[in-house]
mmCIF file of C-alpha atoms and ligand atoms in Angstrom:
data_model
loop_
_atom_site.group_PDB
_atom_site.id
_atom_site.type_symbol
_atom_site.label_atom_id
_atom_site.label_comp_id
_atom_site.label_asym_id
_atom_site.label_seq_id
_atom_site.Cartn_x
_atom_site.Cartn_y
_atom_site.Cartn_z
ATOM 1 C CA MET A 1 98.121 -40.574 4.002
ATOM 2 C CA THR A 2 94.955 -39.031 2.985
ATOM 3 C CA GLU A 3 93.123 -36.735 5.254
ATOM 4 C CA HIS A 4 90.450 -38.612 7.185
ATOM 5 C CA ALA A 5 88.473 -37.791 10.036
ATOM 6 C CA GLU A 6 85.880 -39.949 12.117
ATOM 7 C CA MET A 7 83.455 -39.362 14.768
ATOM 8 C CA ILE A 8 83.060 -42.145 17.319
ATOM 9 C CA TYR A 9 79.393 -42.112 18.048
ATOM 10 C CA SER A 10 76.359 -44.205 19.078
ATOM 11 C CA ASP A 11 73.087 -42.990 20.521
ATOM 12 C CA GLU A 12 73.887 -45.369 23.303
ATOM 13 C CA TYR A 13 76.010 -42.529 24.588
ATOM 14 C CA LEU A 14 72.815 -40.817 25.738
ATOM 15 C CA ALA A 15 72.506 -43.335 28.699
ATOM 16 C CA TYR A 16 75.193 -41.442 30.405
ATOM 17 C CA ASN A 17 72.409 -39.628 32.359
ATOM 18 C CA PHE A 18 72.487 -38.455 35.979
ATOM 19 C CA GLY A 19 68.773 -37.692 35.652
ATOM 20 C CA ASN A 20 66.521 -34.802 35.539
ATOM 21 C CA GLY A 21 67.912 -31.498 36.691
ATOM 22 C CA HIS A 22 71.276 -32.486 36.623
ATOM 23 C CA PRO A 23 73.460 -30.093 34.427
ATOM 24 C CA PHE A 24 75.452 -32.782 32.499
ATOM 25 C CA ASN A 25 72.544 -33.510 30.172
ATOM 26 C CA PRO A 26 72.844 -36.048 27.295
ATOM 27 C CA LEU A 27 70.682 -33.875 25.199
ATOM 28 C CA ARG A 28 73.725 -31.964 24.428
ATOM 29 C CA LEU A 29 74.952 -34.913 22.237
ATOM 30 C CA ASN A 30 71.544 -35.081 20.462
ATOM 31 C CA LEU A 31 71.326 -31.564 19.647
ATOM 32 C CA THR A 32 74.848 -31.489 18.334
ATOM 33 C CA ARG A 33 74.320 -34.484 16.094
ATOM 34 C CA ASP A 34 71.183 -33.011 14.774
ATOM 35 C CA LEU A 35 72.839 -29.580 14.185
ATOM 36 C CA ILE A 36 75.556 -31.406 12.251
ATOM 37 C CA GLU A 37 73.065 -33.373 10.108
ATOM 38 C CA SER A 38 70.952 -30.195 9.682
ATOM 39 C CA MET A 39 74.080 -28.488 8.205
ATOM 40 C CA GLY A 40 74.458 -31.415 5.873
ATOM 41 C CA VAL A 41 77.859 -32.070 7.229
ATOM 42 C CA PRO A 42 78.654 -35.727 7.087
ATOM 43 C CA LEU A 43 78.951 -37.525 10.587
ATOM 44 C CA LEU A 44 81.306 -40.117 9.382
ATOM 45 C CA ALA A 45 80.389 -42.129 12.401
ATOM 46 C CA HIS A 46 82.292 -45.217 13.537
ATOM 47 C CA PRO A 47 80.667 -47.098 16.674
ATOM 48 C CA PRO A 48 82.343 -47.083 20.168
ATOM 49 C CA ARG A 49 82.521 -50.167 22.306
ATOM 50 C CA MET A 50 82.660 -50.697 25.970
ATOM 51 C CA ALA A 51 86.244 -50.345 27.646
ATOM 52 C CA THR A 52 87.032 -53.879 29.351
ATOM 53 C CA LYS A 53 87.794 -53.875 33.026
ATOM 54 C CA ALA A 54 91.513 -54.547 32.196
ATOM 55 C CA GLU A 55 91.446 -51.311 30.093
ATOM 56 C CA LEU A 56 89.727 -49.395 33.024
ATOM 57 C CA LYS A 57 92.229 -50.485 35.388
ATOM 58 C CA THR A 58 94.873 -48.578 33.444
ATOM 59 C CA ALA A 59 93.380 -45.646 34.958
ATOM 60 C CA HIS A 60 91.412 -46.733 37.967
ATOM 61 C CA ALA A 61 91.726 -48.767 41.170
ATOM 62 C CA SER A 62 89.901 -52.261 41.067
ATOM 63 C CA SER A 63 88.148 -51.408 44.214
ATOM 64 C CA TYR A 64 86.722 -48.241 42.620
ATOM 65 C CA ILE A 65 85.622 -50.000 39.371
ATOM 66 C CA GLU A 66 83.984 -52.919 41.412
ATOM 67 C CA ALA A 67 82.092 -50.177 43.552
ATOM 68 C CA VAL A 68 80.810 -48.466 40.445
ATOM 69 C CA GLN A 69 79.860 -51.903 38.931
ATOM 70 C CA GLN A 70 77.792 -52.843 42.106
ATOM 71 C CA MET A 71 76.069 -49.499 42.294
ATOM 72 C CA SER A 72 75.433 -49.733 38.568
ATOM 73 C CA ILE A 73 73.276 -52.895 39.297
ATOM 74 C CA THR A 74 71.339 -51.615 42.071
ATOM 75 C CA GLY A 75 71.004 -47.941 40.954
ATOM 76 C CA GLN A 76 71.407 -47.051 44.781
ATOM 77 C CA PRO A 77 74.514 -45.652 46.452
ATOM 78 C CA SER A 78 76.193 -48.298 48.736
ATOM 79 C CA TRP A 79 76.934 -47.534 52.400
ATOM 80 C CA ASP A 80 80.506 -46.463 51.493
ATOM 81 C CA ALA A 81 79.589 -44.725 48.196
ATOM 82 C CA ALA A 82 80.845 -41.269 49.564
ATOM 83 C CA ARG A 83 84.433 -42.850 49.763
ATOM 84 C CA PHE A 84 84.311 -43.187 45.922
ATOM 85 C CA GLY A 85 82.870 -39.734 45.429
ATOM 86 C CA LEU A 86 79.402 -41.247 44.407
ATOM 87 C CA GLY A 87 75.949 -40.745 45.621
ATOM 88 C CA THR A 88 76.741 -36.863 45.731
ATOM 89 C CA ASP A 89 74.992 -33.942 44.018
ATOM 90 C CA ASP A 90 77.431 -33.907 41.335
ATOM 91 C CA ASP A 91 77.964 -37.682 40.801
ATOM 92 C CA PRO A 92 74.622 -39.503 41.756
ATOM 93 C CA VAL A 93 74.322 -43.140 41.249
ATOM 94 C CA PHE A 94 72.247 -44.459 38.419
ATOM 95 C CA LEU A 95 71.269 -47.809 37.012
ATOM 96 C CA GLY A 96 73.642 -48.787 34.164
ATOM 97 C CA MET A 97 76.193 -46.156 35.131
ATOM 98 C CA HIS A 98 79.183 -48.756 34.720
ATOM 99 C CA GLU A 99 78.018 -49.654 31.224
ATOM 100 C CA ALA A 100 77.325 -45.944 30.164
ATOM 101 C CA ALA A 101 80.646 -44.679 31.482
ATOM 102 C CA SER A 102 82.618 -47.709 30.014
ATOM 103 C CA LEU A 103 81.052 -46.858 26.556
ATOM 104 C CA ALA A 104 82.257 -43.204 26.865
ATOM 105 C CA VAL A 105 85.888 -44.617 27.864
ATOM 106 C CA GLY A 106 85.482 -47.140 25.054
ATOM 107 C CA GLY A 107 84.789 -44.301 22.568
ATOM 108 C CA SER A 108 88.015 -42.594 23.213
ATOM 109 C CA LEU A 109 89.908 -45.736 23.096
ATOM 110 C CA VAL A 110 88.321 -46.695 19.670
ATOM 111 C CA ALA A 111 89.327 -43.145 18.595
ATOM 112 C CA ALA A 112 92.993 -43.858 19.773
ATOM 113 C CA GLU A 113 92.960 -47.291 17.896
ATOM 114 C CA ARG A 114 91.639 -46.064 14.791
ATOM 115 C CA ILE A 115 94.606 -43.401 14.753
ATOM 116 C CA VAL A 116 97.218 -45.978 15.782
ATOM 117 C CA GLN A 117 95.953 -48.253 13.033
ATOM 118 C CA GLY A 118 95.928 -45.519 10.458
ATOM 119 C CA GLN A 119 92.303 -45.744 9.776
ATOM 120 C CA SER A 120 91.812 -42.224 11.027
ATOM 121 C CA LEU A 121 94.056 -39.228 10.985
ATOM 122 C CA HIS A 122 91.713 -37.020 13.170
ATOM 123 C CA ALA A 123 89.043 -38.848 15.610
ATOM 124 C CA LEU A 124 86.495 -37.235 17.769
ATOM 125 C CA ASN A 125 84.581 -38.752 20.970
ATOM 126 C CA LEU A 126 82.186 -36.049 22.103
ATOM 127 C CA SER A 127 81.085 -38.328 24.809
ATOM 128 C CA GLY A 128 84.722 -38.341 26.129
ATOM 129 C CA GLY A 129 86.722 -35.393 28.024
ATOM 130 C CA LEU A 130 85.696 -36.834 31.479
ATOM 131 C CA HIS A 131 88.752 -35.185 32.753
ATOM 132 C CA HIS A 132 87.896 -34.892 36.505
ATOM 133 C CA ALA A 133 87.565 -38.759 37.097
ATOM 134 C CA MET A 134 90.358 -39.754 39.638
ATOM 135 C CA PHE A 135 92.221 -43.106 40.284
ATOM 136 C CA ALA A 136 89.771 -44.162 43.021
ATOM 137 C CA SER A 137 86.844 -41.644 42.779
ATOM 138 C CA ALA A 138 84.266 -40.180 40.638
ATOM 139 C CA SER A 139 84.510 -36.360 40.377
ATOM 140 C CA GLY A 140 82.543 -33.462 38.648
ATOM 141 C CA PHE A 141 80.125 -35.518 36.594
ATOM 142 C CA CYS A 142 83.108 -37.758 35.502
ATOM 143 C CA LEU A 143 82.881 -41.455 36.437
ATOM 144 C CA TYR A 144 85.780 -42.998 34.407
ATOM 145 C CA ASN A 145 88.501 -40.956 33.051
ATOM 146 C CA ASP A 146 88.352 -41.711 29.181
ATOM 147 C CA VAL A 147 91.550 -39.554 28.474
ATOM 148 C CA VAL A 148 93.780 -41.239 30.888
ATOM 149 C CA VAL A 149 92.885 -44.711 29.440
ATOM 150 C CA ALA A 150 93.242 -43.600 25.887
ATOM 151 C CA VAL A 151 96.560 -41.888 26.691
ATOM 152 C CA ARG A 152 97.841 -45.013 28.587
ATOM 153 C CA TYR A 153 96.733 -47.122 25.515
ATOM 154 C CA LEU A 154 98.785 -44.766 23.289
ATOM 155 C CA ARG A 155 101.777 -44.895 25.471
ATOM 156 C CA ALA A 156 101.636 -48.622 25.651
ATOM 157 C CA MET A 157 101.118 -49.515 22.050
ATOM 158 C CA THR A 158 103.340 -46.829 20.395
ATOM 159 C CA GLY A 159 105.473 -44.986 22.929
ATOM 160 C CA TRP A 160 104.355 -41.654 21.167
ATOM 161 C CA ARG A 161 104.872 -38.445 23.007
ATOM 162 C CA VAL A 162 101.316 -37.073 23.902
ATOM 163 C CA LEU A 163 100.554 -33.442 24.309
ATOM 164 C CA TYR A 164 97.152 -33.091 26.079
ATOM 165 C CA LEU A 165 95.426 -29.705 25.713
ATOM 166 C CA ASP A 166 92.480 -28.932 27.893
ATOM 167 C CA ILE A 167 90.334 -25.916 27.356
ATOM 168 C CA ASP A 168 87.413 -26.758 29.433
ATOM 169 C CA ALA A 169 86.553 -23.870 32.001
ATOM 170 C CA HIS A 170 87.373 -26.424 34.668
ATOM 171 C CA HIS A 171 90.977 -27.537 35.546
ATOM 172 C CA GLY A 172 91.924 -30.969 33.906
ATOM 173 C CA ASP A 173 92.962 -32.307 37.240
ATOM 174 C CA GLY A 174 92.245 -36.161 36.732
ATOM 175 C CA VAL A 175 94.449 -36.093 33.647
ATOM 176 C CA GLN A 176 97.281 -34.055 35.143
ATOM 177 C CA ALA A 177 97.270 -36.318 38.181
ATOM 178 C CA ALA A 178 97.513 -39.457 36.330
ATOM 179 C CA PHE A 179 100.758 -38.114 34.300
ATOM 180 C CA TYR A 180 102.148 -35.845 36.807
ATOM 181 C CA ASP A 181 105.477 -37.764 37.043
ATOM 182 C CA ASP A 182 105.523 -38.787 33.352
ATOM 183 C CA PRO A 183 107.820 -36.616 31.054
ATOM 184 C CA ASN A 184 106.296 -38.161 27.789
ATOM 185 C CA VAL A 185 102.929 -36.802 28.311
ATOM 186 C CA VAL A 186 102.638 -33.060 28.803
ATOM 187 C CA THR A 187 99.315 -31.558 30.090
ATOM 188 C CA ILE A 188 98.339 -28.021 29.364
ATOM 189 C CA SER A 189 95.252 -26.697 31.039
ATOM 190 C CA PHE A 190 93.504 -23.414 30.433
ATOM 191 C CA HIS A 191 90.696 -22.924 32.956
ATOM 192 C CA GLU A 192 88.905 -20.321 35.192
ATOM 193 C CA THR A 193 91.137 -20.064 38.174
ATOM 194 C CA GLY A 194 90.586 -22.392 41.040
ATOM 195 C CA LYS A 195 90.244 -19.385 43.255
ATOM 196 C CA TYR A 196 86.577 -19.347 42.169
ATOM 197 C CA LEU A 197 85.776 -22.450 40.423
ATOM 198 C CA PHE A 198 85.617 -26.314 40.984
ATOM 199 C CA PRO A 199 87.925 -28.358 41.391
ATOM 200 C CA GLY A 200 90.104 -25.548 42.954
ATOM 201 C CA THR A 201 93.452 -26.710 41.684
ATOM 202 C CA GLY A 202 95.356 -25.792 38.463
ATOM 203 C CA ASP A 203 97.568 -23.204 39.855
ATOM 204 C CA ILE A 204 100.768 -22.165 37.926
ATOM 205 C CA ARG A 205 102.781 -23.890 40.747
ATOM 206 C CA GLU A 206 101.520 -27.352 39.735
ATOM 207 C CA LEU A 207 104.255 -28.351 37.399
ATOM 208 C CA GLY A 208 104.609 -32.019 37.694
ATOM 209 C CA ILE A 209 106.870 -34.179 39.918
ATOM 210 C CA GLY A 210 109.956 -36.226 39.644
ATOM 211 C CA LYS A 211 110.816 -36.953 36.109
ATOM 212 C CA GLY A 212 107.702 -35.081 35.033
ATOM 213 C CA TYR A 213 108.738 -31.896 36.714
ATOM 214 C CA GLY A 214 107.836 -29.147 34.133
ATOM 215 C CA SER A 215 105.582 -31.314 32.066
ATOM 216 C CA ALA A 216 102.342 -30.204 33.615
ATOM 217 C CA LEU A 217 101.316 -26.565 32.799
ATOM 218 C CA ASN A 218 98.554 -24.642 34.031
ATOM 219 C CA ILE A 219 96.976 -21.160 32.996
ATOM 220 C CA PRO A 220 94.352 -20.067 35.675
ATOM 221 C CA LEU A 221 92.527 -17.453 33.788
ATOM 222 C CA GLU A 222 90.650 -14.530 35.529
ATOM 223 C CA PRO A 223 86.918 -14.573 35.604
ATOM 224 C CA PHE A 224 85.342 -12.805 32.477
ATOM 225 C CA THR A 225 88.316 -13.639 30.379
ATOM 226 C CA ASP A 226 87.304 -12.744 26.853
ATOM 227 C CA ASP A 227 88.214 -14.428 23.513
ATOM 228 C CA GLN A 228 91.131 -11.961 22.813
ATOM 229 C CA SER A 229 92.856 -12.539 26.192
ATOM 230 C CA TRP A 230 92.309 -16.274 26.159
ATOM 231 C CA LEU A 231 93.753 -16.399 22.709
ATOM 232 C CA GLU A 232 96.754 -14.395 23.580
ATOM 233 C CA CYS A 233 97.625 -16.696 26.359
ATOM 234 C CA LEU A 234 97.045 -19.810 24.112
ATOM 235 C CA MET A 235 99.418 -18.329 21.592
ATOM 236 C CA ALA A 236 102.099 -17.495 24.333
ATOM 237 C CA ILE A 237 102.129 -21.048 25.790
ATOM 238 C CA VAL A 238 101.252 -23.709 23.351
ATOM 239 C CA PRO A 239 103.695 -22.935 20.353
ATOM 240 C CA PRO A 240 106.819 -22.948 22.351
ATOM 241 C CA VAL A 241 105.784 -26.164 23.973
ATOM 242 C CA LEU A 242 105.085 -27.814 20.693
ATOM 243 C CA GLU A 243 108.338 -26.697 19.343
ATOM 244 C CA ARG A 244 110.372 -28.093 22.198
ATOM 245 C CA PHE A 245 108.277 -31.086 23.129
ATOM 246 C CA GLN A 246 107.791 -32.450 19.760
ATOM 247 C CA PRO A 247 104.767 -34.664 20.459
ATOM 248 C CA ASN A 248 103.689 -37.392 18.205
ATOM 249 C CA ILE A 249 100.094 -36.895 18.779
ATOM 250 C CA ILE A 250 97.878 -34.089 20.094
ATOM 251 C CA VAL A 251 94.800 -35.118 22.374
ATOM 252 C CA SER A 252 92.599 -32.080 22.969
ATOM 253 C CA GLN A 253 89.699 -31.611 25.302
ATOM 254 C CA HIS A 254 87.036 -29.271 23.997
ATOM 255 C CA GLY A 255 84.801 -28.307 26.986
ATOM 256 C CA CYS A 256 82.769 -25.428 25.883
ATOM 257 C CA ASP A 257 81.724 -24.276 29.517
ATOM 258 C CA GLY A 258 83.971 -21.110 29.210
ATOM 259 C CA HIS A 259 81.286 -19.537 27.135
ATOM 260 C CA ALA A 260 80.022 -16.276 28.401
ATOM 261 C CA TRP A 261 76.403 -17.860 28.564
ATOM 262 C CA ASP A 262 77.414 -21.034 30.431
ATOM 263 C CA PRO A 263 75.580 -21.143 33.728
ATOM 264 C CA LEU A 264 78.261 -22.903 35.658
ATOM 265 C CA THR A 265 81.540 -20.800 35.140
ATOM 266 C CA ASP A 266 82.437 -17.098 34.887
ATOM 267 C CA LEU A 267 84.553 -16.940 31.837
ATOM 268 C CA SER A 268 83.357 -14.991 28.654
ATOM 269 C CA ALA A 269 84.382 -16.683 25.679
ATOM 270 C CA THR A 270 82.251 -17.092 22.518
ATOM 271 C CA THR A 271 82.140 -19.718 19.847
ATOM 272 C CA GLN A 272 84.680 -17.775 17.960
ATOM 273 C CA LEU A 273 87.308 -18.868 20.533
ATOM 274 C CA PHE A 274 86.305 -22.466 20.259
ATOM 275 C CA TYR A 275 86.423 -22.329 16.752
ATOM 276 C CA ASN A 276 89.831 -20.585 16.829
ATOM 277 C CA VAL A 277 91.135 -23.408 19.198
ATOM 278 C CA ALA A 278 89.910 -26.170 16.872
ATOM 279 C CA GLN A 279 91.677 -24.365 13.739
ATOM 280 C CA LEU A 280 94.955 -24.007 15.603
ATOM 281 C CA VAL A 281 95.016 -27.520 17.027
ATOM 282 C CA HIS A 282 94.405 -28.764 13.470
ATOM 283 C CA GLN A 283 97.081 -26.639 12.072
ATOM 284 C CA TRP A 284 99.330 -27.953 14.968
ATOM 285 C CA ALA A 285 98.611 -31.544 14.282
ATOM 286 C CA HIS A 286 99.615 -31.205 10.785
ATOM 287 C CA LYS A 287 102.653 -29.299 11.444
ATOM 288 C CA TYR A 288 103.988 -31.341 14.505
ATOM 289 C CA THR A 289 102.256 -34.838 14.535
ATOM 290 C CA GLU A 290 101.616 -35.756 10.797
ATOM 291 C CA GLY A 291 98.056 -34.864 11.571
ATOM 292 C CA LYS A 292 97.548 -37.281 14.328
ATOM 293 C CA TRP A 293 94.774 -35.608 16.597
ATOM 294 C CA LEU A 294 92.466 -37.204 19.117
ATOM 295 C CA ALA A 295 89.785 -34.692 20.074
ATOM 296 C CA VAL A 296 87.199 -35.228 22.924
ATOM 297 C CA GLY A 297 84.274 -33.222 24.317
ATOM 298 C CA GLY A 298 83.824 -32.250 27.841
ATOM 299 C CA GLY A 299 81.842 -29.589 29.953
ATOM 300 C CA GLY A 300 79.254 -27.377 28.360
ATOM 301 C CA TYR A 301 76.081 -26.477 30.175
ATOM 302 C CA GLU A 302 74.364 -24.109 27.890
ATOM 303 C CA LEU A 303 72.939 -27.226 26.216
ATOM 304 C CA VAL A 304 71.093 -25.569 23.465
ATOM 305 C CA ARG A 305 72.545 -22.213 22.668
ATOM 306 C CA VAL A 306 76.263 -23.066 22.949
ATOM 307 C CA VAL A 307 77.349 -26.761 23.078
ATOM 308 C CA PRO A 308 75.750 -27.746 19.486
ATOM 309 C CA ARG A 309 77.411 -24.742 17.776
ATOM 310 C CA ALA A 310 80.709 -25.250 19.467
ATOM 311 C CA TRP A 311 81.147 -28.846 18.739
ATOM 312 C CA THR A 312 79.694 -28.355 15.169
ATOM 313 C CA LEU A 313 82.278 -25.808 14.517
ATOM 314 C CA LEU A 314 84.914 -28.421 15.978
ATOM 315 C CA TRP A 315 83.641 -31.201 13.733
ATOM 316 C CA MET A 316 83.645 -29.051 10.603
ATOM 317 C CA GLU A 317 87.084 -28.074 11.180
ATOM 318 C CA MET A 318 88.260 -31.683 11.779
ATOM 319 C CA THR A 319 86.598 -32.614 8.463
ATOM 320 C CA GLY A 320 87.930 -29.767 6.524
ATOM 321 C CA GLN A 321 84.521 -28.090 5.775
ATOM 322 C CA GLY A 322 84.732 -24.468 4.887
ATOM 323 C CA GLU A 323 83.241 -22.210 7.359
ATOM 324 C CA ASN A 324 83.151 -18.638 7.761
ATOM 325 C CA GLU A 325 81.572 -15.910 10.292
ATOM 326 C CA ARG A 326 78.485 -15.840 8.500
ATOM 327 C CA THR A 327 77.553 -19.432 8.245
ATOM 328 C CA PRO A 328 73.889 -19.493 9.625
ATOM 329 C CA VAL A 329 72.395 -22.029 11.959
ATOM 330 C CA PRO A 330 69.777 -23.743 9.739
ATOM 331 C CA ASP A 331 66.176 -22.580 10.268
ATOM 332 C CA VAL A 332 65.004 -26.117 10.569
ATOM 333 C CA TRP A 333 67.326 -26.841 13.602
ATOM 334 C CA ARG A 334 66.314 -23.605 15.369
ATOM 335 C CA SER A 335 62.678 -24.119 14.903
ATOM 336 C CA ARG A 336 62.945 -27.748 16.071
ATOM 337 C CA TRP A 337 64.691 -26.873 19.399
ATOM 338 C CA GLN A 338 63.683 -23.201 20.212
ATOM 339 C CA SER A 339 60.973 -24.406 22.667
ATOM 340 C CA LEU A 340 63.685 -25.762 24.929
ATOM 341 C CA THR A 341 64.731 -22.250 25.971
ATOM 342 C CA SER A 342 63.185 -18.890 26.461
ATOM 343 C CA GLU A 343 66.211 -17.165 24.786
ATOM 344 C CA PRO A 344 66.207 -16.781 21.037
ATOM 345 C CA LEU A 345 68.547 -19.301 19.525
ATOM 346 C CA PRO A 346 71.585 -17.876 17.824
ATOM 347 C CA MET A 347 71.510 -17.154 14.076
ATOM 348 C CA TYR A 348 75.094 -18.027 13.326
ATOM 349 C CA LEU A 349 77.523 -20.687 14.310
ATOM 350 C CA VAL A 350 80.195 -18.168 15.172
ATOM 351 C CA ASP A 351 79.068 -15.740 17.803
ATOM 352 C CA ARG A 352 78.904 -12.084 16.591
ATOM 353 C CA LYS A 353 81.291 -9.842 18.374
ATOM 354 C CA SER A 354 78.491 -7.080 18.619
ATOM 355 C CA ASP A 355 76.473 -9.452 21.018
ATOM 356 C CA PHE A 356 79.569 -9.606 23.378
ATOM 357 C CA ALA A 357 80.645 -6.017 24.142
ATOM 358 C CA PRO A 358 83.896 -6.026 26.268
ATOM 359 C CA GLY A 359 83.391 -5.677 29.742
ATOM 360 C CA PRO A 360 84.443 -2.568 31.704
ATOM 361 C CA ARG A 361 87.508 -4.519 33.182
ATOM 362 C CA ALA A 362 88.526 -6.239 29.972
ATOM 363 C CA ARG A 363 92.014 -4.391 30.091
ATOM 364 C CA ALA A 364 92.573 -5.188 33.622
ATOM 365 C CA ILE A 365 91.648 -8.845 33.116
ATOM 366 C CA ARG A 366 94.033 -9.120 29.940
ATOM 367 C CA ASP A 367 96.893 -7.633 32.075
ATOM 368 C CA ALA A 368 96.283 -10.144 35.006
ATOM 369 C CA ASN A 369 96.210 -12.959 32.624
ATOM 370 C CA ARG A 370 99.514 -11.787 30.752
ATOM 371 C CA HIS A 371 101.063 -11.495 34.248
ATOM 372 C CA THR A 372 99.953 -15.152 35.015
ATOM 373 C CA VAL A 373 101.473 -16.307 31.869
ATOM 374 C CA THR A 374 104.830 -14.367 32.762
ATOM 375 C CA ARG A 375 104.985 -15.832 35.953
ATOM 376 C CA LEU A 376 104.321 -19.489 34.659
ATOM 377 C CA GLN A 377 107.187 -18.905 32.137
ATOM 378 C CA ALA A 378 109.566 -17.751 34.877
ATOM 379 C CA LEU A 379 108.656 -20.898 36.844
ATOM 380 C CA SER A 380 108.865 -23.283 33.920
ATOM 381 C CA GLU A 381 112.564 -22.188 33.532
ATOM 382 C CA THR A 382 113.346 -23.757 36.827
ATOM 383 C CA THR A 383 112.012 -27.216 35.951
ATOM 384 C CA LEU A 384 113.511 -30.273 34.167
ATOM 385 C CA HIS A 385 111.521 -29.432 31.207
ATOM 386 C CA PRO A 386 111.775 -25.836 30.693
ATOM 387 C CA PHE A 387 109.427 -25.599 27.626
ATOM 388 C CA LEU A 388 108.663 -21.810 28.031
ATOM 389 C CA ALA A 389 112.341 -20.885 28.613
ATOM 390 C CA GLY A 390 113.876 -17.895 26.979
ATOM 391 C CA ARG A 391 110.932 -16.775 24.887
ATOM 392 C CA PRO A 392 109.100 -13.420 25.685
ATOM 393 C CA ALA A 393 105.516 -14.404 26.468
ATOM 394 C CA PHE A 394 104.177 -11.064 24.876
ATOM 395 C CA GLU A 395 105.894 -9.073 22.190
HETATM 396 ZN ZN1 ZN B 1 93.492 -32.301 8.765
HETATM 397 ZN ZN1 ZN B 2 84.074 -27.914 32.726
#
């Protein structure tokens, strides 16, 4: 099969908007699309569709979907909105929210369908990655869980074993919960430790339940974890899991809120890490899943300086466009958007090391992360699916 990537995209995605002042700002998609186009990289866009209610029900309670539908019509929280996690600061109610959220889910579903049908080998839905949405409630800016719906579709249509990798700074709790007892869906989440960050879960002891015991893996990273330590942990965990699990498709969530400049988290990654992750997932997909790779967006709240570059790099990798450390951000893009921020817009897609000097505690943080991985490895050996057994985490 020839290499073919598609981006599931429509400007209608911009309707997923919690309103002024809310950190989850659809401008992130606008700016990303504009950067991709300014770079002369083809968008290869294929339109999303709205997920149907039957499709949403593969991930959510009917009572929850009906509540969202009702509030979507009025634009006002119902008396029992709090029961569904709605009408909160994180998840305020807005007009048309059901349609907007269903389109984000439909984007990931179309991506999955295109891969199943062989129309596309790598598919990207930047409007997806809404990994916090739970069975019967909204959470953390996420109304419906596009990842859960897409993975349920893949499981039902193909029986493929699915590896889900989540590098968002926040724990991928909604996806983990949905597949916690499923040995055919392995979820791996790298995130800032829940000791300090929403949603508070994602401890190494969360390993799955029943037949799925061992198929959930969590790597809670220390605050201020840098690229080097993060990448080291990724390499200690993911390759042995791939080798033992032998997935048929990789689903990856590319939240970029672990960047040092992100206002909502305490991690210290740069776009170099996000690019490295994209390159690695791409290689792994070709090595283990005949290239089948469904990628979604996620968090990212440095709307202008980080998200567009992180996701442009992801898309360039998916489409096989050459990229190196010195690829500049086009002047035309920078001058168009500079007024949105008082900070100078970065000159290059890949952050320069010199702008991110290692913190004074870098070694201690690295050692703490190594310790976490070693402990997880030991715990994993006691599970039904000891993916990390018998392999030294760090040489
Ligand atoms: Zn490829
Ligand atoms: Zn996040």
